[in-house]
mmCIF file of C-alpha atoms and ligand atoms in Angstrom:
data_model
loop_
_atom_site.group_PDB
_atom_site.id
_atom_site.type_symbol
_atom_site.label_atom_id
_atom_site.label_comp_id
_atom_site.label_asym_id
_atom_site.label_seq_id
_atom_site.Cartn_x
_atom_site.Cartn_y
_atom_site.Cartn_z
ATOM 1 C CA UNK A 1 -45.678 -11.843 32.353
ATOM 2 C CA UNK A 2 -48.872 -10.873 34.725
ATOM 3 C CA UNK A 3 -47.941 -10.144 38.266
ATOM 4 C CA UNK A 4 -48.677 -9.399 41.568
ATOM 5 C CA UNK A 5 -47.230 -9.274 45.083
ATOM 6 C CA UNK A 6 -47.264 -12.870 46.019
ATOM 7 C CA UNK A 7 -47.735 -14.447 42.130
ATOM 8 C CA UNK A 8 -46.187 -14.235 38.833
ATOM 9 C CA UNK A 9 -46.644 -15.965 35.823
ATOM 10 C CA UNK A 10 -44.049 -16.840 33.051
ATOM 11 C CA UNK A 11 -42.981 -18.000 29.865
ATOM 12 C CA UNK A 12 -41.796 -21.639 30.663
ATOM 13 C CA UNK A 13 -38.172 -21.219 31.136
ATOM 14 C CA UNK A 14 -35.181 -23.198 29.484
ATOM 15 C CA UNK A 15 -31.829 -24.679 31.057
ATOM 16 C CA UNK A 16 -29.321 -23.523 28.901
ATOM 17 C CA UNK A 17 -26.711 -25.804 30.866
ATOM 18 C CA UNK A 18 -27.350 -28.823 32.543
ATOM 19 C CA UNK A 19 -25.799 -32.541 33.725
ATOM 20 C CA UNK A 20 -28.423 -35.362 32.969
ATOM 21 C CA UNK A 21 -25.468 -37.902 33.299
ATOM 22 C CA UNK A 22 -26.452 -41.449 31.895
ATOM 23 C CA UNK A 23 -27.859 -44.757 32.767
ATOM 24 C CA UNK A 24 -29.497 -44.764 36.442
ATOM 25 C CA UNK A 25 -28.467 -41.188 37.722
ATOM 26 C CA UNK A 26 -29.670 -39.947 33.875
ATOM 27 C CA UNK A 27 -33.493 -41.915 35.482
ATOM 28 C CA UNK A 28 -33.235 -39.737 38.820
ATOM 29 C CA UNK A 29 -32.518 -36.252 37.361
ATOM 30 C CA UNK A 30 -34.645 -35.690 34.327
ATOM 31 C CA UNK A 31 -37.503 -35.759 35.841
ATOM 32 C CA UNK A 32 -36.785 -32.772 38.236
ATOM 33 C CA UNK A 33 -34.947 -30.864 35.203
ATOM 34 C CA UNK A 34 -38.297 -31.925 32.958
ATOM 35 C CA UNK A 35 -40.694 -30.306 35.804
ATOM 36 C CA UNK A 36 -39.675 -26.660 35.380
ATOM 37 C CA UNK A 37 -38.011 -26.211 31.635
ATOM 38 C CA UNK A 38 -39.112 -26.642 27.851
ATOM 39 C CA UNK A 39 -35.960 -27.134 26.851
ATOM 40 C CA UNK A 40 -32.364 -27.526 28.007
ATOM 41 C CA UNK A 41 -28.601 -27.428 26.736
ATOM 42 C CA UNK A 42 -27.335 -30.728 27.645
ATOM 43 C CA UNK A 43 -23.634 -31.092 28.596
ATOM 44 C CA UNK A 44 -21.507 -33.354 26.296
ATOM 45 C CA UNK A 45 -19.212 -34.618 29.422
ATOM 46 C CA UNK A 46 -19.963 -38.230 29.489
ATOM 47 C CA UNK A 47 -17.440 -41.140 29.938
ATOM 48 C CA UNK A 48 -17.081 -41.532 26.957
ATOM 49 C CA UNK A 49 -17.557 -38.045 25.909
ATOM 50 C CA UNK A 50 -20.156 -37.210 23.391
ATOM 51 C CA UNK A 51 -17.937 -36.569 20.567
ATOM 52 C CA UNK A 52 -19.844 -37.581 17.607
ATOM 53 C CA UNK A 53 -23.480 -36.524 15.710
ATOM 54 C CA UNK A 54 -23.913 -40.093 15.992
ATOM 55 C CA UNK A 55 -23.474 -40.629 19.572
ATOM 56 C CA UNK A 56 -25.677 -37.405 20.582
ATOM 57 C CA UNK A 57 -28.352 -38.801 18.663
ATOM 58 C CA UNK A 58 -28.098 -41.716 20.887
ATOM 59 C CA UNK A 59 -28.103 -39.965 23.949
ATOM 60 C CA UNK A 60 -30.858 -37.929 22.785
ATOM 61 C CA UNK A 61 -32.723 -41.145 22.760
ATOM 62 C CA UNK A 62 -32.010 -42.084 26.015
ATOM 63 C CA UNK A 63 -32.919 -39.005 27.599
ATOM 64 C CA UNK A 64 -36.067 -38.978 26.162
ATOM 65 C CA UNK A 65 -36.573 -42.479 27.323
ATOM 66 C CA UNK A 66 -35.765 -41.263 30.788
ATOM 67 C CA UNK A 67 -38.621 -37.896 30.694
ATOM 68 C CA UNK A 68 -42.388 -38.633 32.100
ATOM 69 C CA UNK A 69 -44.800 -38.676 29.793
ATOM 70 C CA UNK A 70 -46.526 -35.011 28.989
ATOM 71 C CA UNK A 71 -43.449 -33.015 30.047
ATOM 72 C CA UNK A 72 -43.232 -31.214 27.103
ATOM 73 C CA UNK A 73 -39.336 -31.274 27.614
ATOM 74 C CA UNK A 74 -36.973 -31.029 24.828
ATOM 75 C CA UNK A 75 -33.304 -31.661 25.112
ATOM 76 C CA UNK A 76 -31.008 -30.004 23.043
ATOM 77 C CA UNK A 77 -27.360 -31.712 22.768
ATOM 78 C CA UNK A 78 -24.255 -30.611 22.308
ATOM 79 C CA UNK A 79 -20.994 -31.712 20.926
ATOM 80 C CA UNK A 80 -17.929 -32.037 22.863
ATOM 81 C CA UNK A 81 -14.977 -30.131 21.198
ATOM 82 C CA UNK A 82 -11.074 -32.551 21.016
ATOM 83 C CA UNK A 83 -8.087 -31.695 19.849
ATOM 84 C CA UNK A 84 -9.178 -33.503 16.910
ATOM 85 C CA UNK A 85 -12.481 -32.839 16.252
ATOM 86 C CA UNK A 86 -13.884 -32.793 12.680
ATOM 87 C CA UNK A 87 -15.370 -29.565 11.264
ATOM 88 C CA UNK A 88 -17.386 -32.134 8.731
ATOM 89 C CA UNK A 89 -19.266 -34.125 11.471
ATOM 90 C CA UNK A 90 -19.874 -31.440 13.801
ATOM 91 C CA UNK A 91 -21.344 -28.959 10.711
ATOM 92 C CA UNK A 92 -23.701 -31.816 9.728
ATOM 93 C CA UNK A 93 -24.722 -32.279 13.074
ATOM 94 C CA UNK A 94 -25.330 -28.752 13.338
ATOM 95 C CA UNK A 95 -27.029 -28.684 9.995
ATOM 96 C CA UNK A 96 -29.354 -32.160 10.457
ATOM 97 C CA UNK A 97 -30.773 -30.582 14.007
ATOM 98 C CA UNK A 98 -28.942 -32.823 16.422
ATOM 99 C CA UNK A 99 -26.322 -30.626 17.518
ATOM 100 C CA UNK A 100 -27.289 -27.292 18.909
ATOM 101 C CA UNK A 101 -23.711 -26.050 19.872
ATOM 102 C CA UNK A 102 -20.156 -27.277 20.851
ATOM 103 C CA UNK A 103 -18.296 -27.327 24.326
ATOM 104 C CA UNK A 104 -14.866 -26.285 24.777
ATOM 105 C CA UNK A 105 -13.360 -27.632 27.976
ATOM 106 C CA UNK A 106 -9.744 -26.885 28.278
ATOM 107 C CA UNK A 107 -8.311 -29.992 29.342
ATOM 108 C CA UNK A 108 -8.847 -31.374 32.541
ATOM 109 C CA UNK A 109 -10.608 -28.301 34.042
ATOM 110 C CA UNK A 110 -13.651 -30.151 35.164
ATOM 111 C CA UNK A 111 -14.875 -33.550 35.663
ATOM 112 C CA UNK A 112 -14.614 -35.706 32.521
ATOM 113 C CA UNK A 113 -12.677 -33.186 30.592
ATOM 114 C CA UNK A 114 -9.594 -35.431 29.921
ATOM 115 C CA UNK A 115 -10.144 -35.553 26.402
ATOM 116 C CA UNK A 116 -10.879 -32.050 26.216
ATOM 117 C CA UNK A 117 -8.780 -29.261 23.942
ATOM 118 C CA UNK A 118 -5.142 -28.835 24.995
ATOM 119 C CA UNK A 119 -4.741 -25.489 22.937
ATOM 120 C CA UNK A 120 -7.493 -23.405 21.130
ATOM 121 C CA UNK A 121 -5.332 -23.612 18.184
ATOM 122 C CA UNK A 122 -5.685 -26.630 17.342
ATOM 123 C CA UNK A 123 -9.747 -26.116 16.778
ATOM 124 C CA UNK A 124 -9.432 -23.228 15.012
ATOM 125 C CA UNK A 125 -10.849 -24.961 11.643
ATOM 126 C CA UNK A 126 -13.705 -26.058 13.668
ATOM 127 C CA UNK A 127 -14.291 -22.747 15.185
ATOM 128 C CA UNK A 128 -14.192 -20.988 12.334
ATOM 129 C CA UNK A 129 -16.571 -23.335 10.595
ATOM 130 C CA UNK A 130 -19.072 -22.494 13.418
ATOM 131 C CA UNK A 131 -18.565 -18.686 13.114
ATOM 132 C CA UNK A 132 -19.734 -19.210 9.271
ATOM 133 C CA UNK A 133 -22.941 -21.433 10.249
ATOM 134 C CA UNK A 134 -23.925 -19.298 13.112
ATOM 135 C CA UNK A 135 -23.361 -22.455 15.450
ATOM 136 C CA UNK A 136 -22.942 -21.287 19.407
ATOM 137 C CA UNK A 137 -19.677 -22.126 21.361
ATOM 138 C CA UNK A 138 -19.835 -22.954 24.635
ATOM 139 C CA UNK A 139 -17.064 -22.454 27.166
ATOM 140 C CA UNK A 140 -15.781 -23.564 30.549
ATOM 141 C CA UNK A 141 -14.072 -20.406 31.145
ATOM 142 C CA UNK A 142 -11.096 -21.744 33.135
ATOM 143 C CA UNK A 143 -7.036 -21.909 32.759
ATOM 144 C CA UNK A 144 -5.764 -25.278 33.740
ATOM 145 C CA UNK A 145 -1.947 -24.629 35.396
ATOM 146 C CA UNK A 146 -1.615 -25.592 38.821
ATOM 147 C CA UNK A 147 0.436 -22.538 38.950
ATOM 148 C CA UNK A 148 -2.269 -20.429 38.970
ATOM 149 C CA UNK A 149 -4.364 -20.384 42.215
ATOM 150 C CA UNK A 150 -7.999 -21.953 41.621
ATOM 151 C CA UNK A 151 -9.601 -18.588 42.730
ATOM 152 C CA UNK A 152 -8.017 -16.766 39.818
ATOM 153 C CA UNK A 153 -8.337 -19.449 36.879
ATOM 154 C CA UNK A 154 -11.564 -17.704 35.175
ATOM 155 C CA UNK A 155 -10.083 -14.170 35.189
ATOM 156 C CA UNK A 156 -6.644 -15.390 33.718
ATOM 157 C CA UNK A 157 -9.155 -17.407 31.578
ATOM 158 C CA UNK A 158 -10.098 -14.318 29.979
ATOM 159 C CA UNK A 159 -6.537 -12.454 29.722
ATOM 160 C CA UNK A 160 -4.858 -15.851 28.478
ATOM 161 C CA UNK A 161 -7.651 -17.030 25.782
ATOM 162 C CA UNK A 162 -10.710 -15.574 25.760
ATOM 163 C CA UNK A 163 -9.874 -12.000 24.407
ATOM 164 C CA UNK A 164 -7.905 -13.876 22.038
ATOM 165 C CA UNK A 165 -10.627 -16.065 20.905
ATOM 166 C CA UNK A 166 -13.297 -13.362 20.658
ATOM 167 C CA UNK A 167 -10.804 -10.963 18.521
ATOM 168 C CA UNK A 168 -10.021 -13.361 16.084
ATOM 169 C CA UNK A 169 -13.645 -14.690 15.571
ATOM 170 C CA UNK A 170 -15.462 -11.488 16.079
ATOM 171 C CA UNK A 171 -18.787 -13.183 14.328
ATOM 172 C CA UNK A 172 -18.170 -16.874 16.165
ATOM 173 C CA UNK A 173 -21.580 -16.534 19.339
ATOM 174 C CA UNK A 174 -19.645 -17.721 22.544
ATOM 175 C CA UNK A 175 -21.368 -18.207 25.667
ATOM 176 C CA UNK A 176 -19.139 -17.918 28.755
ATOM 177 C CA UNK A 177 -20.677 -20.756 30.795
ATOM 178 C CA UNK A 178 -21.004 -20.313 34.650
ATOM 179 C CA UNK A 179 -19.230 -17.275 35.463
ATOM 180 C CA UNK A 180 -18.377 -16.712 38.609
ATOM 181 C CA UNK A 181 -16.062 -13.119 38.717
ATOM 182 C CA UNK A 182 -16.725 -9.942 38.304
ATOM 183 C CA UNK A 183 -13.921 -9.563 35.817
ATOM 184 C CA UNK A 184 -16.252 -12.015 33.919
ATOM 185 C CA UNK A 185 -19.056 -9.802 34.064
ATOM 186 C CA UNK A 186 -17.403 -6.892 33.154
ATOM 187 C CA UNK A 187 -15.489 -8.829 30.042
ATOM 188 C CA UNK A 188 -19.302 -9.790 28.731
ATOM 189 C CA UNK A 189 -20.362 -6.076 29.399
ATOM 190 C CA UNK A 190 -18.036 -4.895 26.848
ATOM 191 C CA UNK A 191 -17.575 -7.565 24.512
ATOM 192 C CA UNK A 192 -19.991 -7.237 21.444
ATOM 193 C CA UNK A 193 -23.297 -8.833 20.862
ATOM 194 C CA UNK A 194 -22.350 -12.253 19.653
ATOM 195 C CA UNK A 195 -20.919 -12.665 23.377
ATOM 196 C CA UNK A 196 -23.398 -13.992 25.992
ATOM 197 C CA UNK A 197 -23.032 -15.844 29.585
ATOM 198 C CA UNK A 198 -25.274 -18.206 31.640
ATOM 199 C CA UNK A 199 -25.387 -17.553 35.614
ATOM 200 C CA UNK A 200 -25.910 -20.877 37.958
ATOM 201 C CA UNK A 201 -28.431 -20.276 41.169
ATOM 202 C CA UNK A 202 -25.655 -21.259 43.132
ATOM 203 C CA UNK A 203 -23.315 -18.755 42.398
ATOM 204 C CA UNK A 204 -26.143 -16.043 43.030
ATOM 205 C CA UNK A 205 -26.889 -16.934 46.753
ATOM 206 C CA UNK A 206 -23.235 -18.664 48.087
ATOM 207 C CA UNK A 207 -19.848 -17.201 48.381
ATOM 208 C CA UNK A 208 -16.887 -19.278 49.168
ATOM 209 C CA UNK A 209 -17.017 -19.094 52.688
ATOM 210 C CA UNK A 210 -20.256 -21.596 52.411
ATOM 211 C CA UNK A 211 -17.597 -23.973 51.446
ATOM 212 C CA UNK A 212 -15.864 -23.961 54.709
ATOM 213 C CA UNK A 213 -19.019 -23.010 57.050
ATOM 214 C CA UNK A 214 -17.808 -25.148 60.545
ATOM 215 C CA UNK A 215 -16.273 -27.690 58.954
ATOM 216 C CA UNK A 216 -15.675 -28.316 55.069
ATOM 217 C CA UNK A 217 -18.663 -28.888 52.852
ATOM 218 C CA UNK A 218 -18.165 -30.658 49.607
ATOM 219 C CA UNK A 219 -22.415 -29.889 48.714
ATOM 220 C CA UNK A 220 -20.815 -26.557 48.321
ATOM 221 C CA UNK A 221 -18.115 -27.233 46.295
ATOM 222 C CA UNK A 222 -18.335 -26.889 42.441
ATOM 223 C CA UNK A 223 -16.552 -25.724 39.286
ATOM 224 C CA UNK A 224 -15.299 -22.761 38.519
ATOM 225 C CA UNK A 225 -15.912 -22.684 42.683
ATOM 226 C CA UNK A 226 -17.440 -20.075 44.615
ATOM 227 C CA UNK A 227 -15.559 -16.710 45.017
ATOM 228 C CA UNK A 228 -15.257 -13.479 46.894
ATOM 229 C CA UNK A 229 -18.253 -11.995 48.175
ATOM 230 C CA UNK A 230 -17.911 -8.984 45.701
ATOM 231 C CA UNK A 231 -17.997 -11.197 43.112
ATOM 232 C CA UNK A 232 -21.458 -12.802 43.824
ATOM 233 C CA UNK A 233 -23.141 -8.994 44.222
ATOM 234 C CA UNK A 234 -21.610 -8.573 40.713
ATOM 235 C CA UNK A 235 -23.171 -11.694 39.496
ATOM 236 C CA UNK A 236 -26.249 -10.729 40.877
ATOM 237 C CA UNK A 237 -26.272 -7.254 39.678
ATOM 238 C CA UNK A 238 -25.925 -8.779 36.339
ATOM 239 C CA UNK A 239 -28.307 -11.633 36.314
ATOM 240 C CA UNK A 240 -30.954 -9.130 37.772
ATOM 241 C CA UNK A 241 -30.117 -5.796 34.920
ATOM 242 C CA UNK A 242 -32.182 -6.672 31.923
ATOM 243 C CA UNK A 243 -29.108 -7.129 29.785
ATOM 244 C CA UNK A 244 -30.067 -10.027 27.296
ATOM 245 C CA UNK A 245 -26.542 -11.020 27.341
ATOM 246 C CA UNK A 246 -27.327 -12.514 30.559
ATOM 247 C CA UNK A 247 -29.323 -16.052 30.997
ATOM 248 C CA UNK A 248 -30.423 -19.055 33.214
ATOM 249 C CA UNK A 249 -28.133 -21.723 33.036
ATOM 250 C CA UNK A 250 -28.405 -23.638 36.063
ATOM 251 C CA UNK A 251 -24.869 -26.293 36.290
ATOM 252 C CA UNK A 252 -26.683 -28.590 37.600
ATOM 253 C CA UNK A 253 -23.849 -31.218 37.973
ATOM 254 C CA UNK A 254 -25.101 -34.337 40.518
ATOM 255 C CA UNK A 255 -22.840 -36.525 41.625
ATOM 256 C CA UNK A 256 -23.840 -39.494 44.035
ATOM 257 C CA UNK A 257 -23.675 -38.838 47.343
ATOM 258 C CA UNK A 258 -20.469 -40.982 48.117
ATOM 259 C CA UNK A 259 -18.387 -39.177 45.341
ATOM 260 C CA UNK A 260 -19.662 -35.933 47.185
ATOM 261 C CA UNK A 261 -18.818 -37.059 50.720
ATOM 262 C CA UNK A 262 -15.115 -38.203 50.050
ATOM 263 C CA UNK A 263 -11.421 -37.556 50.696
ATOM 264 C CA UNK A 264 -11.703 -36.122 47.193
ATOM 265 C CA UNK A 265 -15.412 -35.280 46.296
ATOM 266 C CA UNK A 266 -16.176 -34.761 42.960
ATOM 267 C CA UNK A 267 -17.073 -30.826 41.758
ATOM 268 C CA UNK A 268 -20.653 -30.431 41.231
ATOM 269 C CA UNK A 269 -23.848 -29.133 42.863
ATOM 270 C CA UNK A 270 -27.184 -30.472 42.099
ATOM 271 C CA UNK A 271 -29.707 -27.764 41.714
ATOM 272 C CA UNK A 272 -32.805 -29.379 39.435
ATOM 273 C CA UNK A 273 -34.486 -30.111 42.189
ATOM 274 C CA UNK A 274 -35.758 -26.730 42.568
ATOM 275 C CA UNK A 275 -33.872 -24.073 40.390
ATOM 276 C CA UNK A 276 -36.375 -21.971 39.437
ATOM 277 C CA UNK A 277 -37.376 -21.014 42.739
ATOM 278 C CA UNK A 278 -33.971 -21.017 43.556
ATOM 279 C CA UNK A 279 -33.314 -17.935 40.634
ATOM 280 C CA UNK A 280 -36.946 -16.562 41.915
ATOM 281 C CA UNK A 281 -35.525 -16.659 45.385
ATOM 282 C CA UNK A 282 -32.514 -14.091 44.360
ATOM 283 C CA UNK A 283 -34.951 -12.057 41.943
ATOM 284 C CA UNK A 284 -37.306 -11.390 45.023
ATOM 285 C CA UNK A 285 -33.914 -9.848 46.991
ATOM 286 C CA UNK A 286 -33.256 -7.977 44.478
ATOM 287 C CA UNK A 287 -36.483 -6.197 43.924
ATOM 288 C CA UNK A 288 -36.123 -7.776 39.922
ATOM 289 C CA UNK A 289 -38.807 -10.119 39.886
ATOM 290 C CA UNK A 290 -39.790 -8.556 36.795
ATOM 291 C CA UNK A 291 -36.894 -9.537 35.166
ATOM 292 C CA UNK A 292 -37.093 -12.960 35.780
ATOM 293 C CA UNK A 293 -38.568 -14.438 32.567
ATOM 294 C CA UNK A 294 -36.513 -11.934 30.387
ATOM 295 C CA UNK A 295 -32.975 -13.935 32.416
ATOM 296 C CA UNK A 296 -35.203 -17.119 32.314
ATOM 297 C CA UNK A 297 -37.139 -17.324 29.380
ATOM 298 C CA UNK A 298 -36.357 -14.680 26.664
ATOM 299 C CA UNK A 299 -32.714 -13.932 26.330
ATOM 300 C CA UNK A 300 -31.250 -17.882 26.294
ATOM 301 C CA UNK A 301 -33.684 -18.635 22.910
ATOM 302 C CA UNK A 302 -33.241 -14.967 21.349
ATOM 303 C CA UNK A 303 -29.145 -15.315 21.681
ATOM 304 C CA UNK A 304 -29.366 -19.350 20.320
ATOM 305 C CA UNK A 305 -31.798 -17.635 17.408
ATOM 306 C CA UNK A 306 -34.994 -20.314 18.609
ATOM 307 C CA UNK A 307 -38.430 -19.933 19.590
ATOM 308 C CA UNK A 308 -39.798 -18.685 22.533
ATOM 309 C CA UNK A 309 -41.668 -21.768 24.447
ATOM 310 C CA UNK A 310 -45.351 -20.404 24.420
ATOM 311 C CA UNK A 311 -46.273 -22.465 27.663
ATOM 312 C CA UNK A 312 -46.651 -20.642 31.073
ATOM 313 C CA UNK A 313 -45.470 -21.425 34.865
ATOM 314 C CA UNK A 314 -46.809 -19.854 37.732
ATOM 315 C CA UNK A 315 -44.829 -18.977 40.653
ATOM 316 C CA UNK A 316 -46.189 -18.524 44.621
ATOM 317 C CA UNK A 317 -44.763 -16.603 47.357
ATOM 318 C CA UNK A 318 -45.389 -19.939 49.508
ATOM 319 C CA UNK A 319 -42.808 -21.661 51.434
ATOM 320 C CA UNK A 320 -40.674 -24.670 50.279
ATOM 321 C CA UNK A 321 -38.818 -27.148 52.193
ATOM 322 C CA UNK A 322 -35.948 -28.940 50.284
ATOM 323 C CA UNK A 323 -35.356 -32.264 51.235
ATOM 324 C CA UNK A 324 -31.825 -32.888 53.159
ATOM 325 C CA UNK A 325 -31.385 -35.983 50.530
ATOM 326 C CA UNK A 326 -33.532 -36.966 47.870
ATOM 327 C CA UNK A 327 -33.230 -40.910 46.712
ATOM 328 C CA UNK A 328 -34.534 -42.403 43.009
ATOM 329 C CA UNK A 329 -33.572 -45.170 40.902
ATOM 330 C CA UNK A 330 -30.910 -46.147 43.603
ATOM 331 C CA UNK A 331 -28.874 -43.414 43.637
ATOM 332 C CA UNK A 332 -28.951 -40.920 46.807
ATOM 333 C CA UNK A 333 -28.237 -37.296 45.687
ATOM 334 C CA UNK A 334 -28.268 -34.482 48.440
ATOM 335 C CA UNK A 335 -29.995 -31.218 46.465
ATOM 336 C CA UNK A 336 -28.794 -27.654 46.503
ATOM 337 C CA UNK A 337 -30.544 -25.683 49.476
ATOM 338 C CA UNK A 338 -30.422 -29.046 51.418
ATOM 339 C CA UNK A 339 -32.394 -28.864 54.520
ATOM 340 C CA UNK A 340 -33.469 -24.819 53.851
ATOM 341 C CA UNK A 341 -36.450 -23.490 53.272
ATOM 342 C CA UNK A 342 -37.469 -20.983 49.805
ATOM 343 C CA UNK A 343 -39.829 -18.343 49.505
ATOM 344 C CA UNK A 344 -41.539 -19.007 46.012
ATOM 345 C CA UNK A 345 -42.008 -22.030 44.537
ATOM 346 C CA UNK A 346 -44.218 -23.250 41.513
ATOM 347 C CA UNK A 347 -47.632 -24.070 41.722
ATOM 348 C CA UNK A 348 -49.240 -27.050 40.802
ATOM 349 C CA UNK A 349 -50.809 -26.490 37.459
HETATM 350 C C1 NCD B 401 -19.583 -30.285 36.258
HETATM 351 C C2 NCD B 401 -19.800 -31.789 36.260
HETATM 352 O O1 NCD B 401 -19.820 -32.386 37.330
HETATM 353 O O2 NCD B 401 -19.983 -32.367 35.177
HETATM 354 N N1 NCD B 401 -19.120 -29.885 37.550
HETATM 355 C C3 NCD B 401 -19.156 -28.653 38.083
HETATM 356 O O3 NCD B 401 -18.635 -28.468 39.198
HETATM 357 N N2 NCD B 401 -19.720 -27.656 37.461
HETATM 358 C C4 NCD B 401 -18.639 -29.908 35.163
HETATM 359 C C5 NCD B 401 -18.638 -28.445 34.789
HETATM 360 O O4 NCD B 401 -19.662 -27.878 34.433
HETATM 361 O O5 NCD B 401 -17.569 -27.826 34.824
HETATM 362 ZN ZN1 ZN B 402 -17.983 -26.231 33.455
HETATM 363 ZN ZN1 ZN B 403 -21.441 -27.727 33.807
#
């Protein structure tokens, strides 16, 4: 990385968690995610779900149908974990290059997570398989009861399953997707090296109280939400330490603007827009912007065992005005920062 005040330059980064969606939405967001990363983990959450090696080689397809020419943007898909899910097709997968890793959502914890796993138990074949093949796990850290309050679900997450999980598959690499706690922090902190967890932009500048600020604001409003004050500082504090058990994964989850703006909007904010500058934003506060690329660009590929991308991007401490709405392809999508301004943004190479 070269630097000074008011430039620095980077490895490209990678996504490693994002929502390209399909059909026209899957059109309007590549592009943006294509932009800034290499490469990105692509969530399996489709309706249908991508379930099968045969299906993600599909999507795979259309995605790259949907990036502009000379992006140099690589997806990398991932398999969506059932109760029934085959240890066979998903090791092949693994082993033929289509599948990177496997989601676990617990059931109905996010949006299209219906056919996700009712108990860990009943994938313990698969997991184990993925432990021996050195194939990554990745988790939506959340309990599902309705008796537990929403604020709470990742930390009983982690009592309830997690410990479990990681103790009886000490080898098995798990990323803890999104966290949002500081319980969650502190769980990765201690937790051996084959334990790793991506941090959204969101969750680094907003606290819950954006969700209610004079009047209720579904933009704001994503899964696991927003929590406590505290618990962004410790997100930050962890995102900006060094620790390579920390990387960018931005959650980028659009939804169209009516399923936002609703009696019952969907969970989901859409950050491609400008996520890098977004992260840079929170690095500059923090006095870490030398530890960007290593939470960008170095720790996601060294924990997934790939290649560093060799390209560079150049950041600019020049003002950026997000758009209040941004439409493409037909669909209307209102972006994360709507209507702010950021500090840094990336210059036109
Ligand atoms: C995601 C989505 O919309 O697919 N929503 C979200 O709020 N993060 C699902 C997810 O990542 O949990
Ligand atoms: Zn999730
Ligand atoms: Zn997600």
């Amino acid at each position: 990385m070269t630097d000074s005040k008011d430039r620095i330059t980077l490895r490209r980064p990678d996504d490693w968690h994002v929502h390209l969606r399909d059909g026209a939405m899957l059109e309007a967001v590549v592009p943006f995610t294509a932009r800034q990363f290499g490469r990105a983990i692509v969530m399996p959450n489709l309706s249908p779900p991508v379930t099968s090696a045969a299906s993600a080689a599909a999507y795979r397809e259309r995605i790259m149908a949907a990036v502009p020419s000379g992006a140099g943007f690589t997806p990398l898909m991932t398999c969506y974990l059932t109760d029934d899910a085959d240890a066979d097709d998903i090791a092949d997968g693994h082993a033929n290059g289509i599948f990177t890793a496997a989601k676990l959502y617990p059931a109905n914890a996010t949006t299209n997570s219906a056919h996700g796993v009712t108990d860990v138990a009943h994938i313990m074949p698969v997991l184990e398989r993925m432990q021996q093949i050195g194939m990554p796990l990745l988790v939506h850290g959340e309990v599902t009861d309705g008796d537990i309050d929403i604020f709470d679900r990742e930390a009983v997450f982690i009592d309830r399953v997690l410990e479990k999980l990681v103790r009886d598959l000490p080898g098995l690499k798990i990323v803890f997707e999104h966290i949002t706690t500081e319980q969650a922090v502190q769980f990765v902190d201690g937790a051996g090296a084959s334990i790793a967890a991506t941090i959204t932009p969101h969750h680094l500048h907003i606290n819950r109280n954006a969700l209610f600020a004079g009047g209720i604001r579904p933009h704001a409003y994503c899964l696991p939400v927003a929590k406590r004050e505290k618990h962004r500082l410790a997100l930050r504090r962890a995102a900006t330490s060094g620790s390579s058990k920390y990387f960018l994964g931005t959650d980028s989850a659009p939804h169209e603007i009516h399923a936002k703006e609703s009696a019952c909007g969907c969970a989901g904010i859409f950050n491609a827009p400008f996520a890098l500058e977004s992260y840079a934003a929170v690095f500059d506060e923090e006095g870490a912007l030398d530890r960007l690329e290593g939470f960008a660009s170095v720790h996601g590929p060294e924990f997934y065992g790939l290649p560093l991308n060799d390209a560079r991007v150049t950041l600019e401490r020049r003002d950026i005005a997000v758009d209040d709405s941004i439409e493409s392809t037909g669909v209307t999508l209102v972006p994360f920062h709507a209507g702010a301004v950021l500090p840094w943004r990336i210059t036109q190479s």
